[in-house]
PDB file of C-alpha atoms and ligand atoms in Angstrom:
ATOM      1  CA  MET A1399      22.386 221.794 331.991  1.00 53.00           C
ATOM      2  CA  PRO A1400      24.780 221.274 334.940  1.00 57.00           C
ATOM      3  CA  ALA A1401      27.038 218.250 334.497  1.00 61.00           C
ATOM      4  CA  PHE A1402      25.468 216.281 337.304  1.00 61.00           C
ATOM      5  CA  GLY A1403      21.950 216.792 335.904  1.00 79.00           C
ATOM      6  CA  MET A1404      23.107 215.810 332.434  1.00 84.00           C
ATOM      7  CA  LEU A1405      24.720 212.571 333.620  1.00 87.00           C
ATOM      8  CA  ALA A1406      21.627 211.686 335.667  1.00 88.00           C
ATOM      9  CA  THR A1407      19.403 212.348 332.611  1.00 91.00           C
ATOM     10  CA  LEU A1408      21.675 210.220 330.460  1.00 93.00           C
ATOM     11  CA  GLU A1409      21.714 207.361 332.952  1.00 93.00           C
ATOM     12  CA  GLU A1410      17.916 207.438 333.173  1.00 95.00           C
ATOM     13  CA  ALA A1411      17.489 207.498 329.374  1.00 97.00           C
ATOM     14  CA  LEU A1412      19.813 204.501 328.983  1.00 97.00           C
ATOM     15  CA  ARG A1413      18.344 202.436 331.825  1.00 97.00           C
ATOM     16  CA  PRO A1414      15.870 200.340 329.753  1.00 98.00           C
ATOM     17  CA  SER A1415      18.688 199.303 327.400  1.00 98.00           C
ATOM     18  CA  GLY A1416      21.019 198.032 330.126  1.00 98.00           C
ATOM     19  CA  ILE A1417      23.756 200.345 328.787  1.00 98.00           C
ATOM     20  CA  ARG A1418      25.603 201.932 331.712  1.00 96.00           C
ATOM     21  CA  LEU A1419      27.715 205.066 332.195  1.00 94.00           C
ATOM     22  CA  ARG A1420      31.283 203.778 332.127  1.00 94.00           C
ATOM     23  CA  GLY A1421      33.198 206.888 333.106  1.00 91.00           C
ATOM     24  CA  VAL A1422      34.049 210.362 331.885  1.00 92.00           C
ATOM     25  CA  VAL A1423      37.264 211.552 330.248  1.00 93.00           C
ATOM     26  CA  SER A1424      38.214 215.239 330.371  1.00 91.00           C
ATOM     27  CA  PHE A1425      40.421 216.673 327.650  1.00 94.00           C
ATOM     28  CA  ALA A1426      42.739 219.647 327.529  1.00 93.00           C
ATOM     29  CA  ASP A1427      42.175 222.192 324.751  1.00 92.00           C
ATOM     30  CA  GLY A1428      42.797 220.547 321.357  1.00 93.00           C
ATOM     31  CA  GLU A1429      43.253 217.041 322.803  1.00 95.00           C
ATOM     32  CA  GLY A1430      39.724 215.656 322.387  1.00 96.00           C
ATOM     33  CA  PRO A1431      38.079 214.221 319.257  1.00 97.00           C
ATOM     34  CA  ALA A1432      36.294 216.502 316.779  1.00 97.00           C
ATOM     35  CA  LEU A1433      32.629 217.247 317.428  1.00 98.00           C
ATOM     36  CA  PHE A1434      29.988 217.265 314.680  1.00 96.00           C
ATOM     37  CA  ASP A1435      30.245 221.079 314.458  1.00 96.00           C
ATOM     38  CA  GLY A1436      34.035 220.944 313.952  1.00 96.00           C
ATOM     39  CA  GLY A1437      34.944 222.057 317.478  1.00 96.00           C
ATOM     40  CA  GLY A1438      37.051 219.976 319.843  1.00 97.00           C
ATOM     41  CA  ALA A1439      35.509 217.849 322.608  1.00 97.00           C
ATOM     42  CA  ARG A1440      36.317 218.774 326.205  1.00 95.00           C
ATOM     43  CA  SER A1441      34.780 215.579 327.564  1.00 94.00           C
ATOM     44  CA  VAL A1442      33.669 212.114 326.547  1.00 95.00           C
ATOM     45  CA  VAL A1443      31.196 209.944 328.457  1.00 95.00           C
ATOM     46  CA  LEU A1444      31.806 206.242 327.877  1.00 96.00           C
ATOM     47  CA  LEU A1445      28.800 203.933 327.592  1.00 97.00           C
ATOM     48  CA  GLY A1446      28.893 200.182 327.866  1.00 98.00           C
ATOM     49  CA  ASN A1447      27.774 196.931 329.360  1.00 98.00           C
ATOM     50  CA  ALA A1448      28.618 195.426 332.726  1.00 97.00           C
ATOM     51  CA  GLY A1449      28.250 191.652 332.524  1.00 98.00           C
ATOM     52  CA  GLY A1450      25.132 190.696 330.561  1.00 98.00           C
ATOM     53  CA  SER A1451      23.333 193.987 331.316  1.00 98.00           C
ATOM     54  CA  ILE A1452      22.454 194.719 327.673  1.00 98.00           C
ATOM     55  CA  TRP A1453      21.520 191.198 326.647  1.00 98.00           C
ATOM     56  CA  PRO A1454      17.760 191.219 327.477  1.00 98.00           C
ATOM     57  CA  ALA A1455      17.010 194.520 325.670  1.00 98.00           C
ATOM     58  CA  PHE A1456      19.310 193.719 322.747  1.00 98.00           C
ATOM     59  CA  SER A1457      17.913 190.181 322.267  1.00 97.00           C
ATOM     60  CA  GLN A1458      14.360 191.482 322.197  1.00 97.00           C
ATOM     61  CA  TRP A1459      15.199 194.251 319.684  1.00 98.00           C
ATOM     62  CA  ARG A1460      17.052 191.789 317.471  1.00 96.00           C
ATOM     63  CA  ARG A1461      14.001 189.586 317.054  1.00 95.00           C
ATOM     64  CA  ASP A1462      12.241 192.471 315.264  1.00 95.00           C
ATOM     65  CA  HIS A1463      15.291 193.860 313.416  1.00 95.00           C
ATOM     66  CA  PRO A1464      17.083 191.191 311.401  1.00 91.00           C
ATOM     67  CA  GLY A1465      20.256 192.336 309.648  1.00 89.00           C
ATOM     68  CA  ASP A1466      24.032 192.450 309.741  1.00 89.00           C
ATOM     69  CA  ASP A1467      26.046 193.670 312.736  1.00 93.00           C
ATOM     70  CA  PRO A1468      22.982 193.710 314.985  1.00 96.00           C
ATOM     71  CA  LEU A1469      24.792 194.814 318.158  1.00 97.00           C
ATOM     72  CA  ASP A1470      26.252 197.851 316.419  1.00 97.00           C
ATOM     73  CA  ALA A1471      22.876 198.650 314.835  1.00 97.00           C
ATOM     74  CA  TRP A1472      21.097 198.356 318.195  1.00 98.00           C
ATOM     75  CA  SER A1473      23.733 200.515 319.922  1.00 98.00           C
ATOM     76  CA  LYS A1474      23.174 203.240 317.322  1.00 98.00           C
ATOM     77  CA  ALA A1475      19.385 202.927 317.610  1.00 98.00           C
ATOM     78  CA  VAL A1476      19.609 203.426 321.386  1.00 98.00           C
ATOM     79  CA  ILE A1477      22.436 205.964 321.683  1.00 98.00           C
ATOM     80  CA  GLY A1478      21.829 208.052 318.511  1.00 98.00           C
ATOM     81  CA  PRO A1479      18.556 209.711 319.567  1.00 98.00           C
ATOM     82  CA  ILE A1480      19.892 210.377 323.085  1.00 97.00           C
ATOM     83  CA  ALA A1481      22.996 212.038 321.611  1.00 97.00           C
ATOM     84  CA  GLU A1482      20.788 214.254 319.479  1.00 97.00           C
ATOM     85  CA  ALA A1483      18.597 215.241 322.425  1.00 95.00           C
ATOM     86  CA  LEU A1484      21.685 216.163 324.483  1.00 94.00           C
ATOM     87  CA  ASN A1485      23.460 217.940 321.590  1.00 95.00           C
ATOM     88  CA  ALA A1486      26.346 215.469 321.934  1.00 96.00           C
ATOM     89  CA  THR A1487      28.492 213.852 319.208  1.00 98.00           C
ATOM     90  CA  PRO A1488      28.227 210.052 319.327  1.00 98.00           C
ATOM     91  CA  PHE A1489      31.127 207.693 318.635  1.00 98.00           C
ATOM     92  CA  TYR A1490      30.848 203.927 318.225  1.00 98.00           C
ATOM     93  CA  PRO A1491      33.653 201.429 318.908  1.00 98.00           C
ATOM     94  CA  SER A1492      33.380 199.540 315.595  1.00 96.00           C
ATOM     95  CA  ASP A1493      33.193 202.595 313.327  1.00 97.00           C
ATOM     96  CA  PRO A1494      36.422 203.494 311.529  1.00 96.00           C
ATOM     97  CA  PRO A1495      38.501 205.470 312.101  1.00 95.00           C
ATOM     98  CA  TYR A1496      38.604 203.588 315.402  1.00 98.00           C
ATOM     99  CA  MET A1497      38.366 205.868 318.385  1.00 98.00           C
ATOM    100  CA  PRO A1498      40.744 204.930 321.239  1.00 98.00           C
ATOM    101  CA  PHE A1499      38.024 203.439 323.456  1.00 98.00           C
ATOM    102  CA  GLN A1500      40.457 201.433 325.549  1.00 98.00           C
ATOM    103  CA  GLN A1501      42.722 204.414 326.169  1.00 97.00           C
ATOM    104  CA  TRP A1502      39.655 206.453 327.129  1.00 96.00           C
ATOM    105  CA  ALA A1503      38.513 203.673 329.487  1.00 95.00           C
ATOM    106  CA  MET A1504      41.929 203.583 331.131  1.00 94.00           C
ATOM    107  CA  ARG A1505      41.660 207.307 331.771  1.00 92.00           C
ATOM    108  CA  ALA A1506      37.987 207.286 332.761  1.00 91.00           C
ATOM    109  CA  GLU A1507      37.917 204.389 335.196  1.00 89.00           C
ATOM    110  CA  GLY A1508      41.613 203.709 335.767  1.00 89.00           C
ATOM    111  CA  LEU A1509      41.273 200.309 334.075  1.00 93.00           C
ATOM    112  CA  LYS A1510      44.339 198.303 333.076  1.00 94.00           C
ATOM    113  CA  ALA A1511      44.976 195.909 330.177  1.00 94.00           C
ATOM    114  CA  SER A1512      44.874 192.216 331.035  1.00 95.00           C
ATOM    115  CA  PRO A1513      47.444 189.918 329.429  1.00 92.00           C
ATOM    116  CA  LEU A1514      44.722 189.231 326.810  1.00 93.00           C
ATOM    117  CA  GLY A1515      44.729 192.885 325.741  1.00 93.00           C
ATOM    118  CA  ILE A1516      41.132 193.475 326.802  1.00 95.00           C
ATOM    119  CA  LEU A1517      40.782 195.653 329.889  1.00 97.00           C
ATOM    120  CA  ILE A1518      40.142 194.079 333.263  1.00 96.00           C
ATOM    121  CA  HIS A1519      37.700 195.671 335.701  1.00 95.00           C
ATOM    122  CA  PRO A1520      38.075 194.855 339.422  1.00 93.00           C
ATOM    123  CA  THR A1521      34.383 193.926 339.719  1.00 94.00           C
ATOM    124  CA  TYR A1522      33.300 192.841 336.227  1.00 96.00           C
ATOM    125  CA  GLY A1523      36.598 191.155 335.361  1.00 97.00           C
ATOM    126  CA  LEU A1524      36.793 190.663 331.571  1.00 98.00           C
ATOM    127  CA  TRP A1525      32.991 190.680 331.262  1.00 98.00           C
ATOM    128  CA  HIS A1526      32.365 194.210 330.069  1.00 98.00           C
ATOM    129  CA  GLY A1527      32.619 196.229 326.873  1.00 98.00           C
ATOM    130  CA  TYR A1528      31.780 199.532 325.226  1.00 98.00           C
ATOM    131  CA  ARG A1529      28.732 200.356 323.116  1.00 98.00           C
ATOM    132  CA  GLY A1530      29.452 203.999 322.398  1.00 98.00           C
ATOM    133  CA  ALA A1531      30.649 207.332 323.719  1.00 98.00           C
ATOM    134  CA  LEU A1532      29.142 210.798 323.796  1.00 97.00           C
ATOM    135  CA  ALA A1533      31.431 213.765 323.260  1.00 97.00           C
ATOM    136  CA  PHE A1534      30.624 217.237 324.570  1.00 95.00           C
ATOM    137  CA  ALA A1535      32.033 220.715 324.025  1.00 95.00           C
ATOM    138  CA  GLU A1536      31.803 221.310 327.776  1.00 91.00           C
ATOM    139  CA  SER A1537      34.053 219.904 330.414  1.00 87.00           C
ATOM    140  CA  LEU A1538      31.991 217.689 332.739  1.00 83.00           C
ATOM    141  CA  ASP A1539      32.833 217.341 336.377  1.00 63.00           C
ATOM    142  CA  PRO A1540      32.579 213.570 336.543  1.00 58.00           C
ATOM    143  CA  GLU A1541      31.236 211.504 339.364  1.00 55.00           C
ATOM    144  CA  ASN A1542      34.187 209.617 340.662  1.00 52.00           C
ATOM    145  CA  LEU A1543      34.096 206.420 338.636  1.00 54.00           C
ATOM    146  CA  ASN A1544      37.846 205.914 338.729  1.00 57.00           C
ATOM    147  CA  ILE A1545      38.585 202.664 340.483  1.00 56.00           C
ATOM    148  CA  GLY A1546      42.239 203.313 341.207  1.00 62.00           C
ATOM    149  CA  GLU A1547      45.672 202.453 340.026  1.00 64.00           C
ATOM    150  CA  ARG A1548      46.077 198.769 340.803  1.00 76.00           C
ATOM    151  CA  SER A1549      45.269 196.106 338.232  1.00 89.00           C
ATOM    152  CA  ALA A1550      43.313 193.039 339.338  1.00 91.00           C
ATOM    153  CA  CYS A1551      45.856 191.000 337.303  1.00 94.00           C
ATOM    154  CA  GLU A1552      48.684 192.047 339.650  1.00 92.00           C
ATOM    155  CA  SER A1553      47.407 189.852 342.470  1.00 91.00           C
ATOM    156  CA  CYS A1554      46.628 186.931 340.125  1.00 94.00           C
ATOM    157  CA  LEU A1555      49.723 184.772 340.441  1.00 93.00           C
ATOM    158  CA  GLU A1556      48.710 181.811 338.273  1.00 93.00           C
ATOM    159  CA  LYS A1557      47.458 183.819 335.282  1.00 94.00           C
ATOM    160  CA  PRO A1558      45.438 180.945 333.800  1.00 96.00           C
ATOM    161  CA  CYS A1559      44.530 183.209 330.845  1.00 96.00           C
ATOM    162  CA  LEU A1560      48.093 182.793 329.554  1.00 95.00           C
ATOM    163  CA  SER A1561      48.089 178.979 329.516  1.00 95.00           C
ATOM    164  CA  THR A1562      44.523 177.880 328.711  1.00 96.00           C
ATOM    165  CA  CYS A1563      44.135 178.913 325.069  1.00 97.00           C
ATOM    166  CA  PRO A1564      43.879 175.618 323.130  1.00 97.00           C
ATOM    167  CA  ALA A1565      45.066 177.394 319.964  1.00 96.00           C
ATOM    168  CA  GLY A1566      48.188 178.845 321.572  1.00 95.00           C
ATOM    169  CA  ALA A1567      46.947 182.253 320.383  1.00 96.00           C
ATOM    170  CA  ILE A1568      47.793 184.019 323.637  1.00 94.00           C
ATOM    171  CA  SER A1569      51.273 184.729 324.912  1.00 87.00           C
ATOM    172  CA  SER A1570      52.895 187.380 327.035  1.00 82.00           C
ATOM    173  CA  SER A1571      53.262 189.434 323.851  1.00 83.00           C
ATOM    174  CA  GLY A1572      49.491 189.525 323.255  1.00 86.00           C
ATOM    175  CA  PHE A1573      46.717 187.929 321.245  1.00 92.00           C
ATOM    176  CA  ALA A1574      47.141 186.513 317.716  1.00 93.00           C
ATOM    177  CA  VAL A1575      43.776 186.392 315.966  1.00 93.00           C
ATOM    178  CA  GLY A1576      45.014 184.129 313.081  1.00 94.00           C
ATOM    179  CA  PRO A1577      45.642 180.952 315.131  1.00 95.00           C
ATOM    180  CA  CYS A1578      42.471 181.687 317.126  1.00 95.00           C
ATOM    181  CA  ARG A1579      40.272 181.780 314.005  1.00 95.00           C
ATOM    182  CA  THR A1580      41.981 178.696 312.496  1.00 96.00           C
ATOM    183  CA  TYR A1581      41.245 176.760 315.682  1.00 96.00           C
ATOM    184  CA  LEU A1582      37.624 178.004 315.878  1.00 95.00           C
ATOM    185  CA  ALA A1583      37.004 176.420 312.445  1.00 95.00           C
ATOM    186  CA  THR A1584      38.021 172.918 313.644  1.00 96.00           C
ATOM    187  CA  ALA A1585      35.580 170.403 315.145  1.00 97.00           C
ATOM    188  CA  GLU A1586      37.299 170.822 318.515  1.00 97.00           C
ATOM    189  CA  GLY A1587      37.067 174.596 318.278  1.00 96.00           C
ATOM    190  CA  LYS A1588      33.388 174.473 317.328  1.00 96.00           C
ATOM    191  CA  ALA A1589      32.573 172.218 320.289  1.00 95.00           C
ATOM    192  CA  GLY A1590      34.815 174.201 322.654  1.00 96.00           C
ATOM    193  CA  CYS A1591      35.401 177.971 322.433  1.00 96.00           C
ATOM    194  CA  MET A1592      32.690 178.566 319.786  1.00 95.00           C
ATOM    195  CA  THR A1593      30.067 176.976 322.029  1.00 95.00           C
ATOM    196  CA  GLU A1594      31.284 177.845 325.513  1.00 95.00           C
ATOM    197  CA  GLY A1595      33.152 181.093 324.868  1.00 96.00           C
ATOM    198  CA  CYS A1596      36.888 181.903 324.693  1.00 96.00           C
ATOM    199  CA  ALA A1597      38.683 179.460 327.022  1.00 97.00           C
ATOM    200  CA  ALA A1598      41.242 182.074 328.081  1.00 97.00           C
ATOM    201  CA  ARG A1599      38.581 184.649 328.963  1.00 97.00           C
ATOM    202  CA  ASN A1600      36.579 181.966 330.788  1.00 97.00           C
ATOM    203  CA  SER A1601      39.604 180.976 332.882  1.00 97.00           C
ATOM    204  CA  CYS A1602      39.950 184.425 334.481  1.00 98.00           C
ATOM    205  CA  PRO A1603      39.104 184.207 338.214  1.00 97.00           C
ATOM    206  CA  ILE A1604      37.956 187.873 338.465  1.00 96.00           C
ATOM    207  CA  GLY A1605      34.286 188.888 338.081  1.00 97.00           C
ATOM    208  CA  THR A1606      32.992 185.383 337.368  1.00 97.00           C
ATOM    209  CA  ALA A1607      29.509 186.416 338.585  1.00 98.00           C
ATOM    210  CA  TYR A1608      29.382 188.759 335.566  1.00 98.00           C
ATOM    211  CA  ARG A1609      30.290 186.118 332.980  1.00 98.00           C
ATOM    212  CA  TYR A1610      28.079 186.439 329.899  1.00 98.00           C
ATOM    213  CA  SER A1611      25.304 183.899 329.344  1.00 97.00           C
ATOM    214  CA  ASP A1612      26.038 181.026 326.963  1.00 95.00           C
ATOM    215  CA  ALA A1613      23.865 182.704 324.306  1.00 96.00           C
ATOM    216  CA  GLN A1614      25.780 185.990 324.588  1.00 97.00           C
ATOM    217  CA  LEU A1615      29.143 184.193 324.561  1.00 96.00           C
ATOM    218  CA  ARG A1616      28.186 182.353 321.382  1.00 95.00           C
ATOM    219  CA  PHE A1617      27.070 185.616 319.784  1.00 96.00           C
ATOM    220  CA  HIS A1618      30.454 187.289 320.455  1.00 95.00           C
ATOM    221  CA  MET A1619      32.433 184.241 319.337  1.00 94.00           C
ATOM    222  CA  GLU A1620      30.512 184.121 316.053  1.00 93.00           C
ATOM    223  CA  ALA A1621      31.307 187.807 315.527  1.00 92.00           C
ATOM    224  CA  LEU A1622      35.001 187.151 316.204  1.00 87.00           C
ATOM    225  CA  PHE A1623      35.003 184.165 313.845  1.00 81.00           C
ATOM    226  CA  ARG A1624      33.661 186.292 310.979  1.00 78.00           C
TER     227      ARG A1624
HETATM  228  C1  B12 B  20      40.034 195.912 315.808  1.00 57.55           C
HETATM  229  C2  B12 B  20      39.508 195.317 317.081  1.00 57.55           C
HETATM  230  C3  B12 B  20      39.697 193.949 317.278  1.00 57.55           C
HETATM  231  C4  B12 B  20      40.482 193.069 316.296  1.00 57.55           C
HETATM  232  C5  B12 B  20      41.989 193.273 316.521  1.00 57.55           C
HETATM  233  C6  B12 B  20      42.347 193.492 317.966  1.00 57.55           C
HETATM  234  C7  B12 B  20      43.820 193.850 318.173  1.00 57.55           C
HETATM  235  N1  B12 B  20      44.368 193.351 319.281  1.00 57.55           N
HETATM  236  O1  B12 B  20      44.424 194.515 317.382  1.00 57.55           O
HETATM  237  C8  B12 B  20      39.985 191.643 316.628  1.00 57.55           C
HETATM  238  C9  B12 B  20      38.891 191.288 315.638  1.00 57.55           C
HETATM  239  C10 B12 B  20      41.025 190.542 316.621  1.00 57.55           C
HETATM  240  C11 B12 B  20      39.383 191.868 318.011  1.00 57.55           C
HETATM  241  C12 B12 B  20      39.067 190.828 318.841  1.00 57.55           C
HETATM  242  C13 B12 B  20      38.485 190.980 320.086  1.00 57.55           C
HETATM  243  N2  B12 B  20      38.058 192.113 320.644  1.00 57.55           N
HETATM  244 CO1  B12 B  20      38.325 193.831 319.841  1.00 57.55          CO
HETATM  245  N3  B12 B  20      38.313 195.535 319.108  1.00 57.55           N
HETATM  246  C14 B12 B  20      38.811 196.092 318.050  1.00 57.55           C
HETATM  247  C15 B12 B  20      38.435 197.596 317.945  1.00 57.55           C
HETATM  248  C16 B12 B  20      37.234 197.717 317.017  1.00 57.55           C
HETATM  249  C17 B12 B  20      39.528 198.545 317.495  1.00 57.55           C
HETATM  250  C18 B12 B  20      40.865 198.421 318.244  1.00 57.55           C
HETATM  251  C19 B12 B  20      41.771 199.535 317.779  1.00 57.55           C
HETATM  252  O2  B12 B  20      42.505 199.351 316.818  1.00 57.55           O
HETATM  253  N4  B12 B  20      41.667 200.718 318.419  1.00 57.55           N
HETATM  254  C20 B12 B  20      42.388 201.869 317.971  1.00 57.55           C
HETATM  255  C21 B12 B  20      43.380 202.351 319.031  1.00 57.55           C
HETATM  256  C22 B12 B  20      43.900 203.716 318.634  1.00 57.55           C
HETATM  257  O3  B12 B  20      42.624 202.456 320.248  1.00 57.55           O
HETATM  258  P1  B12 B  20      43.309 202.378 321.701  1.00 57.55           P
HETATM  259  O4  B12 B  20      42.247 202.425 322.742  1.00 57.55           O
HETATM  260  O5  B12 B  20      44.407 203.373 321.791  1.00 57.55           O
HETATM  261  O6  B12 B  20      43.977 200.946 321.630  1.00 57.55           O
HETATM  262  C23 B12 B  20      44.878 200.586 322.630  1.00 57.55           C
HETATM  263  C24 B12 B  20      44.479 199.251 323.151  1.00 57.55           C
HETATM  264  O7  B12 B  20      43.914 198.480 322.101  1.00 57.55           O
HETATM  265  C25 B12 B  20      45.779 198.744 323.666  1.00 57.55           C
HETATM  266  N5  B12 B  20      46.034 197.317 323.395  1.00 57.55           N
HETATM  267  C26 B12 B  20      45.643 196.564 322.381  1.00 57.55           C
HETATM  268  N6  B12 B  20      46.077 195.323 322.509  1.00 57.55           N
HETATM  269  C27 B12 B  20      46.782 195.291 323.625  1.00 57.55           C
HETATM  270  C28 B12 B  20      47.462 194.247 324.197  1.00 57.55           C
HETATM  271  C29 B12 B  20      48.132 194.464 325.389  1.00 57.55           C
HETATM  272  C30 B12 B  20      48.870 193.332 325.999  1.00 57.55           C
HETATM  273  C31 B12 B  20      48.117 195.755 325.981  1.00 57.55           C
HETATM  274  C32 B12 B  20      48.819 196.020 327.245  1.00 57.55           C
HETATM  275  C33 B12 B  20      47.414 196.818 325.368  1.00 57.55           C
HETATM  276  C34 B12 B  20      46.751 196.544 324.206  1.00 57.55           C
HETATM  277  O8  B12 B  20      46.823 199.458 322.983  1.00 57.55           O
HETATM  278  C35 B12 B  20      46.237 200.325 322.041  1.00 57.55           C
HETATM  279  C36 B12 B  20      47.092 201.534 321.839  1.00 57.55           C
HETATM  280  O9  B12 B  20      47.165 202.299 323.036  1.00 57.55           O
HETATM  281  C37 B12 B  20      38.080 197.888 319.453  1.00 57.55           C
HETATM  282  C38 B12 B  20      37.109 199.042 319.644  1.00 57.55           C
HETATM  283  C39 B12 B  20      37.884 200.362 319.753  1.00 57.55           C
HETATM  284  N7  B12 B  20      37.437 201.366 319.046  1.00 57.55           N
HETATM  285  O10 B12 B  20      38.860 200.444 320.498  1.00 57.55           O
HETATM  286  C40 B12 B  20      37.561 196.539 319.924  1.00 57.55           C
HETATM  287  C41 B12 B  20      37.752 196.118 321.400  1.00 57.55           C
HETATM  288  C42 B12 B  20      39.167 196.470 321.821  1.00 57.55           C
HETATM  289  N8  B12 B  20      37.610 194.669 321.358  1.00 57.55           N
HETATM  290  C43 B12 B  20      37.011 194.214 322.380  1.00 57.55           C
HETATM  291  C44 B12 B  20      36.773 192.821 322.605  1.00 57.55           C
HETATM  292  C45 B12 B  20      35.903 192.464 323.817  1.00 57.55           C
HETATM  293  C46 B12 B  20      37.324 191.852 321.759  1.00 57.55           C
HETATM  294  C47 B12 B  20      37.127 190.324 321.887  1.00 57.55           C
HETATM  295  C48 B12 B  20      37.233 189.726 323.280  1.00 57.55           C
HETATM  296  C49 B12 B  20      35.742 190.037 321.245  1.00 57.55           C
HETATM  297  C50 B12 B  20      35.245 188.600 321.142  1.00 57.55           C
HETATM  298  N9  B12 B  20      34.307 188.438 320.273  1.00 57.55           N
HETATM  299  O11 B12 B  20      35.637 187.696 321.785  1.00 57.55           O
HETATM  300  C51 B12 B  20      38.220 189.777 320.941  1.00 57.55           C
HETATM  301  C52 B12 B  20      39.504 189.312 321.632  1.00 57.55           C
HETATM  302  C53 B12 B  20      40.616 190.339 321.601  1.00 57.55           C
HETATM  303  C54 B12 B  20      41.900 190.083 322.339  1.00 57.55           C
HETATM  304  N10 B12 B  20      42.122 189.039 323.096  1.00 57.55           N
HETATM  305  O12 B12 B  20      42.757 190.958 322.217  1.00 57.55           O
HETATM  306  C55 B12 B  20      36.562 195.305 323.325  1.00 57.55           C
HETATM  307  C56 B12 B  20      37.441 195.359 324.590  1.00 57.55           C
HETATM  308  C57 B12 B  20      36.631 195.685 325.838  1.00 57.55           C
HETATM  309  C58 B12 B  20      37.546 195.654 327.042  1.00 57.55           C
HETATM  310  N11 B12 B  20      37.033 195.119 328.132  1.00 57.55           N
HETATM  311  O13 B12 B  20      38.661 196.100 326.977  1.00 57.55           O
HETATM  312  C59 B12 B  20      36.621 196.560 322.434  1.00 57.55           C
HETATM  313  C60 B12 B  20      36.968 197.876 323.147  1.00 57.55           C
HETATM  314  C61 B12 B  20      35.252 196.678 321.692  1.00 57.55           C
HETATM  315  C62 B12 B  20      34.063 197.022 322.564  1.00 57.55           C
HETATM  316  N12 B12 B  20      32.948 197.230 321.907  1.00 57.55           N
HETATM  317  O14 B12 B  20      34.089 197.098 323.769  1.00 57.55           O
HETATM  318  N13 B12 B  20      39.188 193.161 318.279  1.00 57.55           N
END
């Protein structure tokens, strides 16, 4: 199938889930991850959420499928059959060995790391993530999803993300999960970040229209706490 037709088919198949195409990475010979048949991938299509796009479909599925790691299980239930139909090799962000999703996203969309470590998108801000990736033996001629070289953080002079963490877990050298988790276990942490979402992520002025709902924020914070 020509690349354009394949991407359109993929987008259509994913539409009910709220999972979006989040860019395409092309690899030189021998550079890409291994495919299920042992060959090397020439391209990877990243799949993920923009703001709360996946929350309605995921929440509904979860009601009928209790179990551990529900977001990973749902992602596999949605993406797995599509991968099979397209003869693609699926990769999931939480499956070890960890695939370099953030490096791929930097290449695919030109995204940059925020001071928090998570990638900032000029439209969605910090409110986006990855649910999987499909690897292909063919090189795909991607639609131009690359948003350019500048980081949205460059024009943010105050950088509230660096000073708002009540646990002091964020500094210019990155994020320290230990102090974050210790704080989340306190009464203050439970009433604050656990209920309203990470204070540093919430303080970012970019993409605020895409901020996750309170229910989705709580879900991610509980996952981080575990
Ligand atoms: C392990 C892991 C964690 C661990 C440790 C994170 C760490 N900093 O080491 C813990 C549990 C702490 C964690 C927490 C969170 N994580 Co996390 N995590 C991962 C996971 C599963 C693997 C990371 C990894 O080791 N990759 C392997 C290397 C080889 O991949 P890579 O792309 O080359 O990694 C590069 C980047 O990570 C980058 N990098 C990492 N930290 C920093 C910091 C700075 C300052 C810079 C410049 C670059 C940078 O450098 C790496 C080498 O090039 C990824 C999924 C994945 N497969 O990438 C999610 C992932 C990175 N996490 C993600 C998120 C959203 C979070 C949380 C916000 C979740 C939450 N519930 O709140 C928190 C906060 C993290 C924070 N502030 O840094 C998202 C990021 C999406 C985005 N927009 O970028 C990912 C991609 C998962 C997803 N499904 O989308 N995470």
